[in-house]
Amino acid sequence: MAPRTRGELASLAIIHPVLAAILEKGPAIRLPKPSDPYYGRTDHTALREHRAAILKEKWALRYLPGPVAEVIEEDRKIPVRDGSEIIIRVYKPVTKKEGGSPLIVMFHEGGWGMGDLSDEEVNCRLFSRDQGAVCVNVEYRLAPEHPFPTWINDSWDALQWCAQHASELGADPSRGFVVGGGSAGGNITAVLTHIARDEKLSPPLTGQYLGVPAIMCFLPPSHIPTQYRSEYLSHPFVTPVNDPILKVDLGPLSPLITPVARLVLGLLPLDHLARIFSIAGMNGNMSSPLFVPFHYGETERGHKDLPPAYFQVCGLDPLRDEGLIYERVLREEAGVKTKIDVYEGLGHYFWTNFPEMEMSKTFVEDTVKGMGWLLEQT
């Protein structure tokens, strides 16, 4: 399949009329109110609390507003390599699936520095109820309190723990062993599939779910191979961001990012670039594949021998082309089976931020269908 043209990519970014109508009524994200306990603060913890608060206000409108009778939920703590413990939430179908339950391990979004178990609970409940899966929702530790590579170490330790304790959890990975997540969780998923391949995780993964994933993590176009640059138009250095949720910029540096400055930034070595990006809250190592999974393409095995991948990509999302390019690389260059759904004119995590939209319900249903497709590949 030929690369998408500039015109085709531009058409994906024409805002959906329903979303436009919602945004005409007010901002996508409300400002803090005096009644909010964090009001008046601007520290990272306050930003984290505000994100959680505004999402919680919309829980009643979610596809599943709360727990469902068909699924049992249980929290437990598991050990990680530095002697600490992290929390996982296990979802099991009340009625055992005939032939055994597949195992699904999910990692939440939030830019590696925000988010919690509530972000993936709707998916986990649906996967358990509708696919008969045992689903594990992982609460990895967050930056900046726990800097890179803590979150990926926690996630890999959790995935190994799930593999080793699958039968104890009531799962049979031979029926499917899928890892997944959205945004930062999709990034973690992409990294974990490579680690699992290279470390020969047993039992092996059979699928990966990549929801609006961060694959290049906003690497400047000059730092990705030339053959992909014509498709890398959603990057903030190339196209101004119109996404109502993921308003990517470089924080206090934004007014300084002129075309000349963009050129200079694009020529910087990755280690220097990482220091600049850290000002904007991106605390990972831009030169490491443990943070930027696209870098695995430079290794001997590249992206080959990975499990089938299901993608969801949004047209307004500045991460759009990272997902589109990666899907094509997996399918055409690495021989990986893929399935992709693209949502024209809609932005990053629109389904949780605008749950009243009919397309938000469609997105969630597509997620469940996509997971079903992954399980069929087992």
Tab-separated table of C-alpha atoms in Angstrom:
chain	number	residue	atom	x	y	z
A	1	MET	CA	0.000	0.000	0.000
A	2	ALA	CA	1.381	3.426	-0.957
A	3	PRO	CA	2.002	6.009	1.769
A	4	ARG	CA	-0.900	8.335	2.486
A	5	THR	CA	-0.666	11.575	0.538
A	6	ARG	CA	-0.478	15.025	2.093
A	7	GLY	CA	-4.065	15.632	0.991
A	8	GLU	CA	-5.314	12.411	2.540
A	9	LEU	CA	-3.621	13.214	5.835
A	10	ALA	CA	-4.932	16.776	5.803
A	11	SER	CA	-8.494	15.516	5.299
A	12	LEU	CA	-8.219	13.464	8.489
A	13	ALA	CA	-7.644	16.687	10.429
A	14	ILE	CA	-10.860	18.449	9.359
A	15	ILE	CA	-12.721	18.734	12.645
A	16	HIS	CA	-15.821	16.569	13.040
A	17	PRO	CA	-18.948	18.794	13.024
A	18	VAL	CA	-20.294	17.283	16.241
A	19	LEU	CA	-17.027	17.960	18.050
A	20	ALA	CA	-16.944	21.490	16.610
A	21	ALA	CA	-20.444	22.138	17.950
A	22	ILE	CA	-19.426	20.976	21.418
A	23	LEU	CA	-16.340	23.187	21.440
A	24	GLU	CA	-18.412	26.221	20.412
A	25	LYS	CA	-20.267	25.917	23.716
A	26	GLY	CA	-17.160	26.100	25.872
A	27	PRO	CA	-13.591	24.907	26.425
A	28	ALA	CA	-12.807	21.224	26.132
A	29	ILE	CA	-11.269	21.186	29.600
A	30	ARG	CA	-12.744	23.368	32.338
A	31	LEU	CA	-10.478	25.530	34.428
A	32	PRO	CA	-10.048	24.835	38.163
A	33	LYS	CA	-12.846	26.230	40.345
A	34	PRO	CA	-12.581	27.686	43.867
A	35	SER	CA	-14.353	24.558	45.127
A	36	ASP	CA	-11.557	22.329	43.828
A	37	PRO	CA	-9.164	21.381	46.656
A	38	TYR	CA	-6.165	22.153	44.424
A	39	TYR	CA	-7.454	25.575	43.329
A	40	GLY	CA	-4.713	28.184	43.039
A	41	ARG	CA	-1.911	25.655	42.741
A	42	THR	CA	0.082	25.009	39.568
A	43	ASP	CA	2.384	22.198	40.696
A	44	HIS	CA	2.369	18.833	38.941
A	45	THR	CA	0.305	17.179	41.674
A	46	ALA	CA	-2.388	19.838	41.231
A	47	LEU	CA	-2.417	19.283	37.465
A	48	ARG	CA	-2.717	15.546	38.077
A	49	GLU	CA	-5.598	16.065	40.504
A	50	HIS	CA	-7.375	18.397	38.076
A	51	ARG	CA	-7.135	15.872	35.254
A	52	ALA	CA	-8.576	13.161	37.486
A	53	ALA	CA	-11.363	15.443	38.723
A	54	ILE	CA	-12.631	16.528	35.316
A	55	LEU	CA	-12.629	12.961	34.016
A	56	LYS	CA	-14.456	11.728	37.117
A	57	GLU	CA	-17.171	14.325	36.515
A	58	LYS	CA	-17.898	12.536	33.227
A	59	TRP	CA	-17.950	8.979	34.553
A	60	ALA	CA	-21.756	8.870	34.563
A	61	LEU	CA	-21.697	9.397	30.777
A	62	ARG	CA	-19.131	6.692	30.045
A	63	TYR	CA	-20.036	3.573	28.093
A	64	LEU	CA	-20.066	1.733	31.433
A	65	PRO	CA	-20.627	4.203	34.284
A	66	GLY	CA	-19.394	1.763	36.912
A	67	PRO	CA	-18.776	-1.886	37.829
A	68	VAL	CA	-20.923	-4.553	36.155
A	69	ALA	CA	-22.501	-7.586	37.774
A	70	GLU	CA	-20.882	-9.970	35.277
A	71	VAL	CA	-17.332	-9.073	36.377
A	72	ILE	CA	-15.496	-9.541	39.674
A	73	GLU	CA	-12.838	-6.926	40.507
A	74	GLU	CA	-10.009	-7.340	42.975
A	75	ASP	CA	-6.991	-5.195	43.856
A	76	ARG	CA	-3.714	-6.717	44.877
A	77	LYS	CA	-0.080	-5.709	45.237
A	78	ILE	CA	2.775	-7.275	43.325
A	79	PRO	CA	6.542	-6.844	43.746
A	80	VAL	CA	8.801	-4.967	41.334
A	81	ARG	CA	12.564	-5.077	40.944
A	82	ASP	CA	13.584	-2.315	43.367
A	83	GLY	CA	11.792	-3.960	46.276
A	84	SER	CA	8.695	-1.779	45.975
A	85	GLU	CA	5.149	-2.945	45.302
A	86	ILE	CA	2.649	-1.665	42.778
A	87	ILE	CA	-1.108	-2.163	42.590
A	88	ILE	CA	-2.876	-4.185	39.944
A	89	ARG	CA	-6.631	-4.594	39.576
A	90	VAL	CA	-7.785	-7.980	38.322
A	91	TYR	CA	-11.084	-8.362	36.429
A	92	LYS	CA	-12.591	-11.835	36.089
A	93	PRO	CA	-15.817	-12.952	34.427
A	94	VAL	CA	-18.335	-14.315	36.925
A	95	THR	CA	-19.215	-17.053	34.453
A	96	LYS	CA	-16.074	-18.840	33.374
A	97	LYS	CA	-15.448	-18.819	29.638
A	98	GLU	CA	-15.797	-22.209	27.998
A	99	GLY	CA	-12.372	-23.431	26.973
A	100	GLY	CA	-10.560	-21.007	29.268
A	101	SER	CA	-10.116	-17.251	29.662
A	102	PRO	CA	-7.510	-15.333	27.697
A	103	LEU	CA	-5.201	-13.005	29.617
A	104	ILE	CA	-5.161	-9.271	28.839
A	105	VAL	CA	-2.795	-6.827	30.562
A	106	MET	CA	-3.582	-3.105	30.238
A	107	PHE	CA	-1.544	0.051	30.857
A	108	HIS	CA	-3.177	3.473	31.266
A	109	GLU	CA	-2.556	6.787	29.551
A	110	GLY	CA	-1.503	10.095	31.078
A	111	GLY	CA	1.857	11.035	29.579
A	112	TRP	CA	3.751	8.742	31.995
A	113	GLY	CA	3.134	11.312	34.743
A	114	MET	CA	-0.646	11.239	35.262
A	115	GLY	CA	-3.464	8.730	35.220
A	116	ASP	CA	-4.544	5.797	37.335
A	117	LEU	CA	-6.479	2.539	37.215
A	118	SER	CA	-9.757	4.337	36.456
A	119	ASP	CA	-8.497	5.261	32.991
A	120	GLU	CA	-8.634	1.684	31.677
A	121	GLU	CA	-11.415	0.279	33.838
A	122	VAL	CA	-14.149	0.552	31.188
A	123	ASN	CA	-12.043	-1.417	28.718
A	124	CYS	CA	-11.108	-4.002	31.331
A	125	ARG	CA	-14.738	-4.511	32.351
A	126	LEU	CA	-15.801	-4.884	28.732
A	127	PHE	CA	-12.970	-7.258	27.845
A	128	SER	CA	-13.865	-9.429	30.817
A	129	ARG	CA	-17.635	-9.291	30.281
A	130	ASP	CA	-17.734	-9.545	26.485
A	131	GLN	CA	-14.569	-11.535	25.703
A	132	GLY	CA	-14.558	-13.710	28.830
A	133	ALA	CA	-11.012	-12.549	29.567
A	134	VAL	CA	-9.099	-12.183	32.786
A	135	CYS	CA	-7.902	-8.603	32.563
A	136	VAL	CA	-5.126	-7.034	34.637
A	137	ASN	CA	-5.034	-3.238	34.971
A	138	VAL	CA	-1.546	-2.072	36.018
A	139	GLU	CA	-0.816	1.026	38.117
A	140	TYR	CA	2.823	1.662	37.245
A	141	ARG	CA	4.636	4.424	39.124
A	142	LEU	CA	4.567	7.898	37.604
A	143	ALA	CA	7.041	10.635	36.740
A	144	PRO	CA	8.354	13.012	37.963
A	145	GLU	CA	8.444	11.315	41.351
A	146	HIS	CA	9.602	8.121	39.661
A	147	PRO	CA	11.646	9.133	36.595
A	148	PHE	CA	12.356	7.084	33.488
A	149	PRO	CA	12.841	4.156	33.204
A	150	THR	CA	10.782	3.390	36.332
A	151	TRP	CA	7.461	3.176	34.508
A	152	ILE	CA	8.699	0.758	31.863
A	153	ASN	CA	10.562	-1.341	34.451
A	154	ASP	CA	7.386	-1.547	36.548
A	155	SER	CA	5.363	-2.463	33.475
A	156	TRP	CA	7.774	-5.190	32.347
A	157	ASP	CA	7.936	-6.605	35.883
A	158	ALA	CA	4.113	-6.617	36.012
A	159	LEU	CA	3.839	-8.336	32.628
A	160	GLN	CA	6.302	-11.028	33.698
A	161	TRP	CA	4.407	-11.485	36.958
A	162	CYS	CA	1.139	-11.944	35.057
A	163	ALA	CA	2.762	-14.516	32.757
A	164	GLN	CA	4.111	-16.460	35.732
A	165	HIS	CA	0.839	-16.299	37.706
A	166	ALA	CA	-1.649	-16.715	34.856
A	167	SER	CA	-3.178	-19.923	36.199
A	168	GLU	CA	-3.470	-18.408	39.680
A	169	LEU	CA	-5.357	-15.500	38.101
A	170	GLY	CA	-7.705	-17.944	36.386
A	171	ALA	CA	-6.386	-17.319	32.872
A	172	ASP	CA	-5.133	-19.588	30.131
A	173	PRO	CA	-2.658	-17.640	27.941
A	174	SER	CA	-2.889	-20.329	25.258
A	175	ARG	CA	-6.350	-18.849	24.601
A	176	GLY	CA	-4.721	-15.447	24.076
A	177	PHE	CA	-2.169	-13.277	25.866
A	178	VAL	CA	-2.600	-9.639	24.873
A	179	VAL	CA	-0.949	-6.464	26.125
A	180	GLY	CA	-2.511	-3.073	25.486
A	181	GLY	CA	-3.092	0.544	26.357
A	182	GLY	CA	-3.686	4.027	25.034
A	183	SER	CA	-1.351	6.974	24.455
A	184	ALA	CA	1.426	6.516	27.051
A	185	GLY	CA	-0.075	3.070	27.663
A	186	GLY	CA	0.172	2.370	23.934
A	187	ASN	CA	3.793	3.468	24.067
A	188	ILE	CA	4.432	1.096	26.971
A	189	THR	CA	2.691	-1.666	25.020
A	190	ALA	CA	4.881	-1.149	21.956
A	191	VAL	CA	8.029	-1.234	24.100
A	192	LEU	CA	6.907	-4.320	26.019
A	193	THR	CA	6.240	-6.333	22.876
A	194	HIS	CA	9.861	-5.811	21.826
A	195	ILE	CA	11.223	-6.653	25.283
A	196	ALA	CA	8.999	-9.735	25.476
A	197	ARG	CA	10.272	-10.856	22.061
A	198	ASP	CA	13.922	-10.288	22.924
A	199	GLU	CA	13.691	-11.763	26.437
A	200	LYS	CA	11.575	-14.700	25.219
A	201	LEU	CA	8.656	-14.104	27.579
A	202	SER	CA	6.927	-17.391	28.352
A	203	PRO	CA	4.143	-17.883	27.557
A	204	PRO	CA	4.568	-15.553	24.561
A	205	LEU	CA	2.351	-12.594	23.776
A	206	THR	CA	-0.247	-13.223	21.083
A	207	GLY	CA	-1.461	-9.667	20.465
A	208	GLN	CA	-1.013	-5.968	21.166
A	209	TYR	CA	-3.593	-3.181	21.380
A	210	LEU	CA	-2.231	0.263	20.464
A	211	GLY	CA	-4.732	3.036	21.154
A	212	VAL	CA	-3.595	6.470	19.888
A	213	PRO	CA	-0.034	5.368	20.746
A	214	ALA	CA	3.074	7.495	21.245
A	215	ILE	CA	5.614	5.710	19.031
A	216	MET	CA	8.107	8.440	18.088
A	217	CYS	CA	7.243	10.570	21.151
A	218	PHE	CA	7.371	13.731	19.026
A	219	LEU	CA	10.854	13.130	17.672
A	220	PRO	CA	11.525	15.985	15.229
A	221	PRO	CA	11.170	14.898	11.593
A	222	SER	CA	14.919	15.233	11.154
A	223	HIS	CA	15.382	12.370	13.616
A	224	ILE	CA	13.285	9.796	11.790
A	225	PRO	CA	14.312	8.013	8.563
A	226	THR	CA	13.890	10.131	5.428
A	227	GLN	CA	11.420	7.749	3.804
A	228	TYR	CA	8.773	8.457	6.451
A	229	ARG	CA	8.999	12.240	6.658
A	230	SER	CA	6.434	12.944	3.948
A	231	GLU	CA	3.888	11.104	6.139
A	232	TYR	CA	4.916	12.782	9.393
A	233	LEU	CA	2.727	15.864	9.098
A	234	SER	CA	0.889	15.848	12.435
A	235	HIS	CA	4.087	16.620	14.340
A	236	PRO	CA	3.790	20.022	16.109
A	237	PHE	CA	6.902	21.281	14.270
A	238	VAL	CA	5.118	20.681	10.947
A	239	THR	CA	1.426	21.384	11.601
A	240	PRO	CA	-0.053	23.583	14.360
A	241	VAL	CA	-1.931	21.445	16.864
A	242	ASN	CA	-5.730	21.815	16.790
A	243	ASP	CA	-6.454	18.901	19.087
A	244	PRO	CA	-8.693	20.155	21.946
A	245	ILE	CA	-7.135	17.768	24.478
A	246	LEU	CA	-3.516	17.097	23.529
A	247	LYS	CA	-2.328	20.657	23.042
A	248	VAL	CA	1.325	19.855	22.560
A	249	ASP	CA	3.829	22.654	22.887
A	250	LEU	CA	7.105	23.249	24.633
A	251	GLY	CA	5.582	25.128	27.559
A	252	PRO	CA	7.506	28.331	28.357
A	253	LEU	CA	9.688	27.756	25.297
A	254	SER	CA	6.770	27.878	22.838
A	255	PRO	CA	7.087	31.579	21.922
A	256	LEU	CA	10.712	30.916	21.051
A	257	ILE	CA	9.996	28.058	18.657
A	258	THR	CA	10.293	29.967	15.384
A	259	PRO	CA	10.955	28.133	12.103
A	260	VAL	CA	14.665	28.770	12.590
A	261	ALA	CA	14.530	27.456	16.148
A	262	ARG	CA	12.710	24.355	14.902
A	263	LEU	CA	15.500	23.772	12.427
A	264	VAL	CA	18.106	24.112	15.160
A	265	LEU	CA	16.191	21.795	17.492
A	266	GLY	CA	15.915	19.261	14.693
A	267	LEU	CA	19.692	19.195	14.323
A	268	LEU	CA	20.434	18.686	18.012
A	269	PRO	CA	21.675	15.283	19.212
A	270	LEU	CA	18.968	13.315	20.969
A	271	ASP	CA	20.547	13.595	24.400
A	272	HIS	CA	20.509	17.404	24.142
A	273	LEU	CA	17.000	17.343	22.729
A	274	ALA	CA	15.868	15.260	25.709
A	275	ARG	CA	16.954	18.005	28.110
A	276	ILE	CA	14.853	20.551	26.236
A	277	PHE	CA	11.826	18.272	25.976
A	278	SER	CA	12.038	17.606	29.725
A	279	ILE	CA	11.051	21.256	30.255
A	280	ALA	CA	7.725	20.363	28.629
A	281	GLY	CA	7.283	17.411	30.976
A	282	MET	CA	8.613	14.673	28.687
A	283	ASN	CA	11.051	13.041	31.059
A	284	GLY	CA	12.083	10.015	29.029
A	285	ASN	CA	15.356	9.399	27.251
A	286	MET	CA	14.672	10.367	23.629
A	287	SER	CA	17.552	8.191	22.414
A	288	SER	CA	16.344	5.009	24.146
A	289	PRO	CA	13.986	2.472	22.550
A	290	LEU	CA	12.603	1.931	26.061
A	291	PHE	CA	11.033	5.378	25.639
A	292	VAL	CA	10.830	5.724	21.842
A	293	PRO	CA	9.867	2.265	20.520
A	294	PHE	CA	10.388	3.381	16.917
A	295	HIS	CA	14.121	3.179	17.667
A	296	TYR	CA	13.815	-0.617	17.754
A	297	GLY	CA	13.756	-0.373	13.979
A	298	GLU	CA	17.499	0.357	14.137
A	299	THR	CA	18.254	-2.918	15.941
A	300	GLU	CA	19.130	-6.208	14.275
A	301	ARG	CA	15.619	-7.669	14.481
A	302	GLY	CA	13.888	-4.363	13.975
A	303	HIS	CA	10.122	-4.728	14.455
A	304	LYS	CA	9.943	-8.312	13.199
A	305	ASP	CA	8.449	-11.239	15.115
A	306	LEU	CA	6.024	-9.061	17.060
A	307	PRO	CA	2.464	-10.210	17.792
A	308	PRO	CA	-0.516	-8.982	15.723
A	309	ALA	CA	-1.429	-5.357	16.424
A	310	TYR	CA	-4.744	-3.502	16.573
A	311	PHE	CA	-4.509	0.292	16.198
A	312	GLN	CA	-6.919	3.126	16.840
A	313	VAL	CA	-5.794	6.509	15.481
A	314	CYS	CA	-7.523	9.913	15.566
A	315	GLY	CA	-7.366	12.496	12.786
A	316	LEU	CA	-6.849	15.631	14.917
A	317	ASP	CA	-4.345	13.934	17.208
A	318	PRO	CA	-0.752	15.210	16.949
A	319	LEU	CA	0.207	11.561	17.524
A	320	ARG	CA	-1.790	10.545	14.444
A	321	ASP	CA	1.068	9.999	12.037
A	322	GLU	CA	3.190	8.167	14.607
A	323	GLY	CA	0.481	5.517	14.699
A	324	LEU	CA	-0.177	5.498	10.944
A	325	ILE	CA	3.499	5.163	10.067
A	326	TYR	CA	4.112	2.470	12.659
A	327	GLU	CA	1.142	0.415	11.464
A	328	ARG	CA	2.511	0.512	7.916
A	329	VAL	CA	6.026	-0.370	9.092
A	330	LEU	CA	4.747	-3.368	11.061
A	331	ARG	CA	2.567	-4.609	8.225
A	332	GLU	CA	4.733	-3.908	5.169
A	333	GLU	CA	8.279	-4.145	6.514
A	334	ALA	CA	8.026	-6.504	9.473
A	335	GLY	CA	5.275	-8.845	8.252
A	336	VAL	CA	3.126	-8.298	11.334
A	337	LYS	CA	-0.633	-8.742	11.039
A	338	THR	CA	-2.432	-5.470	11.726
A	339	LYS	CA	-5.910	-4.011	11.927
A	340	ILE	CA	-6.543	-0.270	12.136
A	341	ASP	CA	-9.490	2.043	12.726
A	342	VAL	CA	-9.054	5.757	11.982
A	343	TYR	CA	-11.424	8.412	13.383
A	344	GLU	CA	-11.509	11.415	11.060
A	345	GLY	CA	-11.814	14.857	12.596
A	346	LEU	CA	-11.608	13.637	16.176
A	347	GLY	CA	-8.921	14.231	18.748
A	348	HIS	CA	-6.815	12.488	21.329
A	349	TYR	CA	-8.949	10.609	23.855
A	350	PHE	CA	-12.156	12.194	22.593
A	351	TRP	CA	-14.137	9.191	23.855
A	352	THR	CA	-13.338	9.875	27.528
A	353	ASN	CA	-13.375	13.669	27.317
A	354	PHE	CA	-16.580	13.851	25.252
A	355	PRO	CA	-18.432	10.660	26.256
A	356	GLU	CA	-21.767	12.166	25.199
A	357	MET	CA	-20.797	11.860	21.515
A	358	GLU	CA	-22.202	8.944	19.560
A	359	MET	CA	-18.738	8.455	18.048
A	360	SER	CA	-17.378	7.938	21.556
A	361	LYS	CA	-19.671	4.949	21.972
A	362	THR	CA	-18.598	3.689	18.548
A	363	PHE	CA	-14.952	4.025	19.515
A	364	VAL	CA	-15.423	1.926	22.664
A	365	GLU	CA	-17.327	-0.739	20.735
A	366	ASP	CA	-14.574	-0.770	18.116
A	367	THR	CA	-12.024	-1.302	20.893
A	368	VAL	CA	-13.864	-4.415	22.050
A	369	LYS	CA	-14.182	-5.671	18.473
A	370	GLY	CA	-10.491	-4.988	17.895
A	371	MET	CA	-9.598	-6.956	21.000
A	372	GLY	CA	-11.799	-9.767	19.705
A	373	TRP	CA	-9.856	-9.693	16.442
A	374	LEU	CA	-6.584	-9.976	18.357
A	375	LEU	CA	-7.872	-12.953	20.304
A	376	GLU	CA	-8.940	-14.616	17.052
A	377	GLN	CA	-5.294	-14.500	15.902
A	378	THR	CA	-4.235	-16.809	18.727
